[in-house]
Amino acid sequence: MIALLARDIRLALRAGGGFGLGLAFFLIVVTLVPFGVGPESDILTRIAPGILWIGALLACLLSLDRIFQLDFEDGSLDLLATAPIPMEGIVAVKALAHWITTGLPLVIAAPLLGVLMNLAQPGHGWIFVTLLIGTPALSMIGAFGAALTVGLKRGGLLLSLLVLPLYMPTLIFGAEAATRAIDGFDNTTPLMMLAGITLASVALLPFAAAAALRINLR
Amino acid sequence: MTQVELDVRNLSVARGGVPVLEGLSFTLKAGEVLVLRGPNGSGKTTLLRTLAGLQPPLAGEISQPPEAIAYGAHADGLKATLSVAENLAFWAAVHGLRDIGPALDHFNLRSLASRAAQNLSAGQKRRLGLARLLVTGRPIWLLDEPTVSLDAASVGLFADAVRAHVADGGAALIATHIDLGLEARVFDVTPFKPDPETGLRTRSAFDEALT
Amino acid sequence: MSAPNRTRQARDNINWLWEWANPVKFMWFSGLVLPWLAGLTALVMATSLIWGFFFTPEAVNFGTSVKILYVHVPSATVAISAWFMMVVASVIWLIRRHHVSALAAKAAAPVGTVMTLIALATGALWGQPMWGTWWAWDPRLTSFLILFLFYLGYMALWAAIEDPDTAADLTSVLAIVGSVFAVLSRYAVNFWNQGLHQGASLSLDKEENVADTYWIPLVIGIAGFMLFFITLVFIRTRTEIRLRRVHALELRERMADA
């Protein structure tokens, strides 16, 4: 399992796609927003947490189809399925690798991009914290969607259609937790819900995703 | 290596919902090589995938020791950006082994060890794919056209590997059209093509009820 | 009667129930009841709509537009019920592998989608004269929009996969996982639009304002829409079964040719 994690991270690094593309996409989304809504700093301040969350979510979505598609195409997934690792473990490890190569860089970059969005003062820390708690759920839910669509020739768009509705609760609680904290309100409830979604996703979705993968391999 | 035996009883397999082989029975004992023959599209790949546990059989029984199968598919499962040694070391680690030296030597890959898989020729890739079998440490090899794109010398290397493997108590089931120069039983799947009339009957009761 | 016998009989009773999942029996049974079901549906729906549209008083503060209620509420009820039915059918398919069950789930999806759309559209039409806006991010409206998106994803997955059994398996997994997230979304949306954001200034809560005069035709209307849903699902499931039959015949031909 550690070997699989190491391999996936190494592959992402060598291909140069994982880290770089997601981050660049995130930067572009955040750059585009002021062009759309205008440069007034108070408007930007108000929408900053939401935009940062949506940007991170979209950047995460961008690389989801890589989780299983490449391994499916070159036959690795067949061979992994016959290896002494349970399919649930494969899913969990590959979701973790996706989070480390895509989610974690976004979490670290978000407070910096917050400067561009004129994020209010305590917001930088809170964006970091909420994304840190929430992005593992995004990777895991995404891995489930990727497992559903792995056998399809052009599954990319379908994957987005399937995954984005599943992302809604995470987005709502994540952005809400950040916004509340910035506005000086108590954000325990959304923060707990966000953590709950992440924990439940990580605990349960590998089983659903593994079932989907087995169906797609046969 | 523990005593191994792959036992297949009255097996039927399907591809995309259509039965392709029916009523197969055979036994593969330790120390044996069984060569699968049959025309293209006769269901050899489907049979191997079913035996490897990648798809459920339509009917019949497969008995085998747990975690005994090493499956060698058409695709080698190589990562283009990883080196030969890295590719091999990954599969070794997945199967809980460390030493990839013998596998590299056996398939004459030592001199290529640090080259990225994307810079290998088709035959070299195949050799790397076959070397993977050695690092799985598994006794039963299921191989699907293993000699595709191999030159005569490489086929010799492969035959030697199979010979050494079965001498060590392993077994191999190989779908191939060429003579590997191995002492092997031949199993022709052609007679097990399902009868179109009765064939659909073994399909799900659903479609049977409909037609 | 001894205990083992009783259990056996109990199982027989259950088996009797599952017999209806046999496609031949289903075709026979649905063919038999469909005309009656369709007639009953037409009768009940006509009763509720005519009663609701023409024989209920206009509400003081609502005006004539209140009458869209007789389409809005029943379609919304069916939109949610259809998803429930699909999840139950999916679970039955995954556990018992009854093809009729999987096909019924597939057949229900477009009906549920259209019902969701009708609920959203009538809601907008009603909201415009009432609250001066076609759309508000009210928790209830938002939840229906999300439900609509779930329906779209479910149908898209069915359409994208060629092998019917694979499609049935994967859509069932999606329906079950999706339901958990749909419920979660409902809760999240409730939370989202009443927290520190300004609470919904318009109460879109209808039931609370509904008096008895409106209530009776409304209940009949819900029953009518439910019957309508069942009728449509029956028809569509029959179509799906016939499609599978064509597919099976084609396969047989292909095998004979090979």
XYZ file of C-alpha atoms in Angstrom:
687
model
C 0.000 0.000 0.000
C 2.859 2.361 0.857
C 4.505 1.295 -2.395
C 1.326 2.236 -4.256
C 1.197 5.610 -2.525
C 4.838 6.267 -3.305
C 4.368 5.245 -6.913
C 1.326 7.468 -7.438
C 3.036 10.482 -5.908
C 6.170 9.823 -7.954
C 4.111 9.502 -11.127
C 2.347 12.794 -10.422
C 5.695 14.485 -9.854
C 7.286 13.074 -13.003
C 4.350 13.873 -15.230
C 4.397 17.388 -13.824
C 0.621 17.509 -14.158
C -0.584 16.852 -10.629
C 0.879 19.696 -8.606
C 1.374 22.329 -11.261
C -1.823 22.209 -13.264
C -4.205 22.221 -10.305
C -2.416 25.130 -8.692
C -2.253 27.121 -11.920
C -5.951 26.529 -12.482
C -6.728 27.694 -8.952
C -4.688 30.869 -9.543
C -6.483 31.566 -12.811
C -9.956 31.126 -11.287
C -9.086 33.524 -8.485
C -7.633 35.994 -11.010
C -10.726 35.844 -13.206
C -13.233 36.598 -10.463
C -12.332 40.293 -9.973
C -12.545 40.762 -13.758
C -16.093 39.463 -13.558
C -17.367 41.198 -10.433
C -15.232 44.338 -10.440
C -12.238 45.385 -8.379
C -14.115 46.950 -5.412
C -12.307 45.573 -2.415
C -15.356 45.322 -0.138
C -17.206 43.115 -2.633
C -14.142 40.913 -2.995
C -13.758 40.688 0.755
C -17.321 39.497 1.104
C -17.108 36.796 -1.543
C -13.486 35.784 -0.898
C -14.063 32.652 1.237
C -16.656 31.301 -1.189
C -14.525 31.997 -4.263
C -11.478 30.372 -2.696
C -13.535 27.305 -1.794
C -15.095 27.050 -5.258
C -11.720 27.573 -6.913
C -10.131 24.818 -4.833
C -13.083 22.547 -5.546
C -12.853 23.057 -9.303
C -9.078 22.609 -9.316
C -9.578 19.372 -7.423
C -12.217 18.247 -9.918
C -9.829 18.843 -12.795
C -7.496 15.981 -11.960
C -10.027 13.414 -10.742
C -10.170 11.344 -13.907
C -6.454 10.609 -13.536
C -7.043 8.677 -10.318
C -8.004 5.440 -12.064
C -8.146 6.139 -15.800
C -4.422 5.817 -16.568
C -4.079 2.632 -14.524
C -7.167 1.255 -16.239
C -5.805 1.974 -19.697
C -2.335 0.487 -19.242
C -3.609 -2.617 -17.472
C -2.167 -1.769 -14.051
C -5.598 -1.791 -12.482
C -6.194 -5.395 -13.578
C -2.876 -6.394 -12.108
C -3.504 -4.457 -8.902
C -6.869 -6.171 -8.594
C -5.109 -9.543 -8.540
C -2.447 -8.293 -6.091
C -2.689 -8.993 -2.360
C -4.195 -5.578 -1.578
C -7.940 -5.272 -1.038
C -9.658 -3.096 -3.627
C -10.870 -0.826 -0.810
C -7.240 -0.253 0.144
C -6.326 0.585 -3.443
C -9.117 3.170 -3.575
C -8.196 4.713 -0.235
C -4.502 4.927 -1.119
C -5.140 6.398 -4.547
C -7.512 8.979 -3.050
C -4.833 9.834 -0.491
C -2.245 10.203 -3.253
C -4.651 12.507 -5.100
C -5.103 14.582 -1.974
C -1.360 14.875 -1.362
C -0.591 15.849 -4.953
C -3.650 18.029 -5.613
C -5.534 18.860 -2.411
C -2.637 19.715 -0.133
C -0.987 22.207 -2.539
C -4.353 23.957 -2.903
C -4.739 24.139 0.875
C -1.312 25.732 1.190
C -1.833 28.116 -1.726
C -5.313 29.275 -0.673
C -4.225 31.727 2.083
C -1.767 33.324 -0.364
C -4.425 33.664 -3.036
C -6.630 35.133 -0.321
C -4.430 38.230 -0.536
C -5.550 38.709 -4.160
C -9.158 38.463 -3.045
C -8.655 41.014 -0.263
C -9.607 38.385 2.302
C -10.337 39.854 5.737
C -7.708 39.429 8.415
C -8.507 36.223 10.369
C -9.643 34.650 7.096
C -6.276 33.393 5.899
C -5.947 30.975 8.774
C -9.551 29.873 8.548
C -9.423 29.243 4.808
C -6.384 27.088 5.447
C -8.081 25.179 8.282
C -11.430 24.612 6.537
C -9.768 23.507 3.304
C -7.418 21.256 5.242
C -10.408 19.568 6.874
C -12.601 19.552 3.780
C -10.342 18.682 0.843
C -9.792 15.026 1.876
C -13.551 14.557 1.435
C -13.295 16.154 -2.023
C -10.587 13.669 -3.031
C -12.465 10.689 -1.634
C -15.811 11.635 -3.175
C -13.948 12.303 -6.415
C -12.333 8.867 -6.278
C -15.803 7.375 -5.973
C -16.956 9.293 -9.042
C -13.794 8.290 -10.903
C -14.421 4.645 -10.026
C -17.940 4.889 -11.431
C -16.779 6.324 -14.755
C -13.443 4.540 -15.202
C -14.559 2.270 -18.021
C -15.989 5.066 -20.140
C -14.181 6.481 -23.145
C -15.067 10.103 -22.539
C -16.001 10.032 -18.883
C -14.597 13.449 -17.969
C -17.735 15.524 -18.351
C -19.940 12.828 -16.872
C -17.571 12.610 -13.929
C -18.102 16.321 -13.231
C -21.856 15.939 -13.506
C -21.826 13.080 -11.013
C -19.328 14.511 -8.554
C -20.360 18.158 -8.303
C -23.759 17.459 -6.692
C -21.969 15.216 -4.207
C -19.596 18.110 -3.427
C -22.411 20.457 -2.380
C -22.600 19.648 1.351
C -18.811 19.874 1.693
C -18.761 23.213 -0.089
C -21.653 24.611 1.942
C -20.209 23.685 5.325
C -16.645 24.525 4.345
C -17.405 27.996 3.010
C -19.884 28.611 5.835
C -17.338 27.713 8.502
C -14.805 30.107 6.995
C -17.318 32.926 6.493
C -18.680 32.663 10.010
C -15.250 32.763 11.552
C -14.318 35.832 9.505
C -17.531 37.600 10.493
C -16.785 36.835 14.112
C -19.502 34.257 14.698
C -19.275 30.852 16.254
C -18.509 28.284 13.557
C -18.409 25.089 15.607
C -21.412 23.470 13.897
C -20.300 23.834 10.253
C -16.765 22.922 11.237
C -17.977 19.747 12.948
C -20.219 18.898 10.005
C -17.295 19.413 7.627
C -15.083 17.133 9.702
C -17.937 14.627 9.919
C -18.356 14.557 6.143
C -14.638 14.004 5.679
C -14.448 11.219 8.251
C -17.568 9.468 6.978
C -16.402 9.763 3.357
C -12.980 8.353 4.143
C -14.486 5.535 6.202
C -17.349 4.480 3.940
C -16.790 5.593 0.352
C -13.832 3.241 -0.295
C -16.321 0.369 -0.099
C -18.704 1.920 -2.611
C -15.828 2.920 -4.899
C -14.261 -0.550 -4.697
C -17.608 -2.106 -5.613
C -17.844 0.227 -8.609
C -14.290 -0.612 -9.683
C -14.935 -4.355 -9.501
C -18.035 -3.896 -11.627
C -16.070 -1.869 -14.160
C -13.203 -4.357 -14.396
C -15.265 -7.406 -15.233
C 6.491 -23.204 -2.592
C 3.307 -24.870 -1.433
C 1.634 -27.590 -3.421
C -0.668 -25.887 -5.918
C -3.487 -27.035 -8.052
C -5.964 -25.140 -10.168
C -9.121 -27.123 -10.616
C -11.876 -26.039 -12.987
C -15.226 -27.826 -13.071
C -17.907 -27.278 -15.651
C -16.978 -23.622 -16.039
C -18.858 -21.233 -18.306
C -17.583 -17.755 -19.000
C -19.187 -14.737 -20.662
C -17.895 -11.616 -22.367
C -20.164 -8.584 -22.374
C -23.092 -10.747 -21.315
C -22.605 -13.251 -24.142
C -21.437 -16.743 -23.158
C -18.230 -17.589 -25.020
C -17.153 -20.877 -23.445
C -19.244 -23.504 -21.714
C -18.677 -26.653 -19.718
C -14.899 -26.362 -19.334
C -13.237 -28.808 -16.963
C -9.514 -29.236 -16.446
C -6.900 -29.482 -13.754
C -3.551 -27.757 -13.625
C -1.164 -29.439 -11.214
C 2.111 -28.204 -9.746
C 4.952 -28.682 -12.181
C 2.668 -28.566 -15.206
C 2.344 -26.288 -18.187
C -0.974 -26.181 -19.963
C -1.189 -24.438 -23.317
C -4.562 -22.968 -24.277
C -5.368 -22.982 -27.958
C -8.273 -21.724 -29.964
C -8.952 -19.232 -32.742
C -9.096 -15.480 -32.115
C -12.216 -14.466 -30.260
C -12.765 -17.970 -28.900
C -12.724 -16.712 -25.317
C -9.205 -17.497 -24.124
C -8.711 -14.033 -22.644
C -12.135 -14.149 -21.010
C -11.282 -17.536 -19.505
C -7.985 -16.242 -18.111
C -9.628 -13.117 -16.677
C -12.262 -15.265 -15.016
C -9.625 -17.578 -13.548
C -7.694 -14.539 -12.312
C -10.818 -13.461 -10.424
C -11.368 -10.282 -12.445
C -14.839 -11.333 -13.511
C -17.327 -13.792 -12.062
C -17.924 -17.089 -13.870
C -21.304 -17.595 -15.468
C -21.519 -21.099 -14.051
C -19.258 -23.786 -12.650
C -16.541 -23.903 -10.049
C -12.950 -22.767 -9.836
C -10.880 -24.023 -6.922
C -7.426 -22.702 -6.278
C -5.268 -21.843 -3.279
C -5.791 -18.265 -2.088
C -3.553 -15.598 -3.616
C -1.851 -18.048 -5.927
C -2.510 -16.392 -9.277
C -0.160 -14.153 -11.192
C -1.947 -12.791 -14.222
C -0.064 -11.636 -17.304
C -2.407 -9.701 -19.552
C -2.057 -8.199 -23.025
C -1.187 -4.917 -21.373
C 1.929 -4.957 -19.246
C 0.791 -2.384 -16.697
C 3.991 -0.389 -17.076
C 4.353 3.254 -16.169
C 6.079 5.157 -18.934
C 7.804 7.677 -16.693
C 9.197 5.109 -14.260
C 12.438 3.272 -14.943
C 12.619 -0.467 -15.518
C 13.883 -1.057 -11.988
C 11.231 1.250 -10.494
C 8.430 -0.498 -12.347
C 9.644 -3.865 -11.195
C 10.351 -2.750 -7.643
C 6.802 -1.428 -7.365
C 5.228 -4.758 -8.243
C 7.692 -6.549 -5.999
C 6.733 -4.283 -3.096
C 3.023 -4.755 -3.771
C 3.547 -8.494 -3.461
C 5.708 -8.124 -0.392
C 9.029 -8.960 -2.011
C 12.196 -6.896 -2.216
C 14.770 -8.399 -4.454
C 14.248 -7.653 -8.122
C 17.768 -8.789 -9.090
C 16.903 -12.330 -10.243
C 14.011 -11.072 -12.345
C 16.228 -8.453 -14.022
C 18.875 -11.055 -14.734
C 16.465 -13.644 -15.966
C 15.015 -11.455 -18.666
C 18.308 -9.795 -19.460
C 17.111 -6.377 -18.291
C 20.028 -5.505 -16.039
C 21.609 -3.145 -18.543
C 18.271 -1.377 -19.049
C 17.466 -1.079 -15.329
C 17.662 2.701 -15.114
C 16.028 3.443 -18.447
C 12.518 4.893 -18.414
C 9.891 2.450 -19.641
C 8.778 4.913 -22.313
C 12.174 4.535 -24.012
C 11.955 0.750 -24.316
C 11.175 -1.110 -27.510
C 7.982 -3.167 -27.657
C 9.897 -6.375 -27.073
C 11.796 -4.905 -24.131
C 8.550 -3.743 -22.577
C 7.154 -7.232 -22.931
C 10.214 -8.671 -21.244
C 9.734 -6.263 -18.386
C 6.079 -7.261 -18.200
C 7.061 -10.901 -17.985
C 9.771 -10.194 -15.411
C 6.943 -8.898 -13.235
C 5.705 -12.484 -12.901
C 8.919 -13.445 -11.116
C 8.554 -10.707 -8.493
C 4.986 -11.676 -7.600
C 6.235 -14.882 -5.984
C 2.961 -16.511 -6.994
C 2.843 -20.179 -8.047
C 0.194 -20.192 -10.782
C 0.920 -18.091 -13.859
C -1.956 -17.244 -16.188
C -0.455 -15.801 -19.343
C -2.250 -14.230 -22.253
C -0.176 -14.328 -25.460
C 3.069 -13.742 -23.544
C 5.345 -13.896 -26.589
C 3.783 -11.052 -28.572
C 6.557 -8.806 -29.958
C 9.341 -10.991 -28.545
C 12.233 -12.050 -30.802
C 13.466 -15.651 -30.916
C 16.116 -15.114 -28.251
C 13.588 -13.504 -25.899
C 11.103 -16.315 -26.456
C 13.929 -18.618 -25.379
C 14.428 -16.543 -22.214
C 10.730 -16.716 -21.498
C 10.595 -20.499 -22.049
C 13.538 -20.886 -19.665
C 11.706 -18.813 -17.054
C 8.599 -20.968 -17.343
C 10.714 -24.127 -17.162
C 12.483 -22.939 -14.031
C 9.163 -21.892 -12.526
C 7.461 -25.267 -12.973
C 10.596 -27.125 -11.900
C 10.292 -25.130 -8.686
C 6.780 -26.465 -8.108
C 4.869 -23.736 -9.943
C 2.393 -24.115 -12.768
C 1.504 -22.137 -15.869
C -1.550 -21.776 -18.069
C -0.522 -20.096 -21.305
C -2.698 -18.925 -24.169
C -0.419 -18.877 -27.176
C -0.205 -19.783 -30.841
C 3.488 -20.458 -31.124
C 5.484 -23.481 -30.033
C 7.459 -22.515 -26.963
C 9.548 -25.686 -26.977
C 8.111 -26.550 -23.579
C 6.901 -29.881 -22.415
C 3.253 -28.998 -22.166
C -0.210 -30.399 -22.441
C -2.407 -28.668 -25.003
C -5.955 -27.758 -24.209
C -8.079 -26.654 -27.158
C -11.069 -24.505 -26.172
C -12.771 -24.710 -29.587
C -15.138 -27.602 -28.667
C -16.492 -25.583 -25.741
C -18.060 -22.888 -27.865
C -21.639 -22.650 -26.683
C -24.462 -23.868 -28.833
C -26.481 -20.805 -29.858
C -29.729 -22.620 -29.145
C -28.985 -23.927 -25.665
C -26.289 -21.384 -24.997
C -28.528 -18.528 -24.034
C -30.300 -20.773 -21.575
C -27.371 -20.619 -19.218
C -27.477 -16.876 -19.386
C -29.498 -15.067 -16.813
C -32.943 -16.428 -16.237
C -34.109 -12.981 -17.245
C -33.317 -13.211 -20.930
C -34.261 -16.859 -21.017
C -37.700 -15.944 -19.809
C -37.964 -13.344 -22.532
C -37.054 -15.280 -25.616
C -47.436 -27.025 12.907
C -43.791 -27.525 13.822
C -41.393 -24.655 13.792
C -39.328 -25.583 10.715
C -42.493 -25.951 8.703
C -43.620 -22.533 9.665
C -40.386 -20.916 8.570
C -40.629 -22.741 5.313
C -44.103 -21.448 4.775
C -42.991 -17.943 5.598
C -40.302 -18.219 2.992
C -42.824 -19.485 0.474
C -44.903 -16.420 1.096
C -41.925 -14.210 0.422
C -41.078 -16.190 -2.677
C -44.584 -15.600 -3.848
C -43.878 -11.901 -3.579
C -40.643 -12.154 -5.567
C -42.455 -14.091 -8.270
C -43.752 -10.757 -9.478
C -40.211 -9.797 -10.321
C -40.240 -12.431 -13.029
C -40.389 -10.453 -16.290
C -42.998 -12.687 -17.899
C -45.267 -12.439 -14.890
C -44.650 -8.718 -14.703
C -45.546 -8.255 -18.360
C -48.714 -10.280 -17.912
C -49.749 -8.518 -14.718
C -48.885 -4.991 -15.849
C -50.605 -5.556 -19.172
C -53.706 -6.613 -17.317
C -53.926 -3.743 -14.829
C -52.577 -0.961 -17.022
C -55.870 0.043 -18.670
C -57.643 0.153 -15.298
C -54.774 1.981 -13.692
C -54.705 4.550 -16.477
C -58.454 5.056 -16.221
C -58.325 5.496 -12.472
C -55.424 7.912 -12.830
C -57.340 10.052 -15.301
C -60.404 10.061 -13.061
C -58.585 10.989 -9.852
C -56.421 13.629 -11.511
C -59.364 15.182 -13.301
C -61.363 15.264 -10.061
C -58.644 16.978 -8.093
C -57.701 19.461 -10.803
C -61.286 20.459 -11.646
C -62.209 20.661 -7.996
C -59.065 22.549 -7.185
C -59.180 24.943 -10.131
C -62.879 25.746 -10.266
C -64.542 24.896 -6.984
C -62.253 26.252 -4.324
C -62.558 29.843 -3.127
C -59.825 32.277 -3.982
C -57.712 32.977 -0.982
C -57.817 36.492 0.386
C -54.155 37.196 0.226
C -53.235 34.746 -2.519
C -55.674 35.404 -5.364
C -56.230 32.994 -8.250
C -52.600 32.041 -8.351
C -53.126 29.865 -5.285
C -54.623 27.264 -7.598
C -51.269 26.333 -9.022
C -50.931 24.582 -5.683
C -52.851 21.637 -7.130
C -50.072 20.976 -9.578
C -47.157 22.224 -7.534
C -47.529 20.204 -4.342
C -48.435 16.859 -5.949
C -45.598 17.053 -8.477
C -43.150 17.895 -5.705
C -44.384 14.934 -3.644
C -43.976 12.596 -6.591
C -40.530 14.011 -7.394
C -39.271 12.958 -3.977
C -41.187 9.667 -3.866
C -39.782 8.691 -7.260
C -36.240 8.974 -5.952
C -37.157 6.841 -2.927
C -38.677 4.243 -5.209
C -35.502 4.232 -7.342
C -33.300 3.690 -4.308
C -35.464 0.809 -3.060
C -35.497 -0.745 -6.536
C -31.706 -0.324 -6.761
C -31.179 -2.089 -3.449
C -33.454 -4.929 -4.574
C -31.458 -5.223 -7.791
C -28.109 -5.291 -5.996
C -29.273 -7.925 -3.514
C -31.728 -10.091 -5.443
C -30.600 -9.382 -9.024
C -34.157 -9.006 -10.313
C -33.870 -7.314 -13.670
C -37.375 -5.882 -13.515
C -36.325 -3.989 -10.418
C -33.320 -2.396 -12.122
C -35.383 -1.521 -15.177
C -38.145 -0.030 -13.025
C -35.566 2.247 -11.395
C -34.317 3.259 -14.835
C -37.902 3.840 -15.975
C -38.752 6.019 -12.978
C -35.844 8.438 -13.377
C -37.114 10.541 -16.296
C -40.575 10.711 -14.715
C -39.051 11.912 -11.465
C -36.933 14.439 -13.341
C -39.925 15.907 -15.144
C -41.878 16.060 -11.883
C -38.988 17.924 -10.261
C -38.931 20.300 -13.189
C -42.704 20.836 -12.964
C -42.402 21.520 -9.240
C -39.629 24.048 -9.888
C -41.460 25.721 -12.779
C -44.798 25.979 -10.993
C -42.960 27.238 -7.939
C -41.400 29.998 -10.031
C -44.733 30.863 -11.657
C -46.344 31.060 -8.275
C -43.509 32.916 -6.664
C -43.476 35.675 -9.256
C -46.895 37.242 -8.489
C -46.690 36.336 -4.802
C -43.233 37.494 -3.841
C -42.165 39.397 -6.928
C -39.356 37.014 -7.797
C -39.050 33.967 -10.001
C -36.402 32.439 -7.871
C -35.212 32.722 -4.310
C -32.508 30.626 -2.683
C -35.036 29.347 -0.227
C -33.904 26.013 1.315
C -36.830 24.166 -0.170
C -36.361 25.500 -3.693
C -32.632 24.939 -3.513
C -33.120 21.350 -2.389
C -35.297 20.693 -5.406
C -32.701 22.149 -7.700
C -30.148 19.794 -6.144
C -32.550 16.860 -6.520
C -32.874 17.785 -10.183
C -29.086 17.638 -10.571
C -28.995 14.198 -8.929
C -31.622 12.971 -11.386
C -29.573 14.313 -14.298
C -26.415 12.556 -13.107
C -28.264 9.290 -12.577
C -29.763 9.330 -16.073
C -26.475 10.388 -17.659
C -24.723 7.408 -16.078
C -27.404 5.034 -17.387
C -27.002 6.506 -20.843
C -23.210 6.356 -20.845
C -22.724 2.652 -20.112
C -23.352 0.121 -22.838
C -23.631 -3.151 -20.961
C -27.085 -3.133 -19.316
C -26.088 -5.135 -16.222
C -23.013 -2.987 -15.606
C -25.148 0.117 -16.023
C -27.720 -1.247 -13.587
C -25.014 -2.043 -11.021
C -23.250 1.305 -11.236
C -26.406 3.416 -11.255
C -27.640 1.497 -8.213
C -24.437 2.270 -6.338
C -24.784 5.906 -7.395
C -28.435 6.064 -6.299
C -27.585 4.744 -2.834
C -24.520 6.915 -2.271
C -26.304 9.862 -3.894
C -29.225 9.562 -1.494
C -26.952 9.952 1.505
C -25.487 13.088 -0.037
C -28.917 14.364 -1.076
C -30.144 14.151 2.520
C -26.927 15.786 3.661
C -27.429 18.559 1.096
C -30.970 19.143 2.350
C -29.632 19.608 5.869
C -26.721 21.719 4.662
C -28.993 23.982 2.624
C -31.324 24.492 5.580
C -28.364 25.435 7.674
C -26.850 27.632 4.978
C -29.846 29.887 4.441
C -30.809 30.591 8.033
C -27.521 31.098 9.734
C -25.875 34.460 9.783
C -27.193 35.237 6.314
C -30.459 37.020 6.416
C -33.220 34.515 6.993
C -35.590 33.889 4.119
C -37.752 36.988 4.178
C -40.485 35.213 2.267
C -42.117 32.210 3.783
C -42.453 29.732 0.965
C -43.920 27.248 3.383
C -47.260 26.371 1.881
C -48.731 23.621 3.992
C -48.953 25.812 7.065
C -51.214 28.219 5.249
C -53.505 25.684 3.733
C -57.009 25.480 5.145
C -59.345 22.476 4.925
C -61.165 23.738 1.837
C -57.937 23.478 -0.091
C -56.709 20.431 1.701
C -59.169 17.787 0.432
C -58.709 18.344 -3.329
C -54.996 18.615 -2.643
C -54.859 15.170 -1.047
C -56.834 13.772 -3.982
C -54.367 15.526 -6.261
C -51.393 13.912 -4.575
C -53.081 10.519 -4.948
C -53.751 11.299 -8.614
C -50.154 12.273 -9.326
C -48.931 9.150 -7.531
C -51.198 7.008 -9.693
C -49.958 8.917 -12.727
C -46.401 8.126 -11.699
C -47.154 4.428 -11.216
C -48.891 4.265 -14.592
C -45.964 5.900 -16.359
C -43.429 3.675 -14.603
C -45.428 0.603 -15.612
C -45.511 1.710 -19.235
C -41.840 2.636 -19.270
C -40.762 -0.572 -17.524
C -42.692 -2.563 -20.128
C -40.829 -0.653 -22.831
C -37.483 -1.353 -21.162
C -38.292 -5.060 -20.887
C -39.220 -5.146 -24.564
C -35.939 -3.388 -25.400
C -34.072 -6.058 -23.464
C -35.989 -8.710 -25.361
C -34.896 -7.200 -28.676
C -31.358 -7.020 -27.341
C -31.446 -10.700 -26.305
C -32.764 -11.747 -29.705
C -29.998 -9.792 -31.406
C -27.426 -11.501 -29.214
C -28.815 -14.889 -30.120
C -28.538 -14.007 -33.785
C -24.983 -12.820 -33.313
C -24.090 -16.085 -31.610
C -25.713 -18.109 -34.375
C -23.688 -16.177 -36.941
C -20.389 -16.553 -35.147
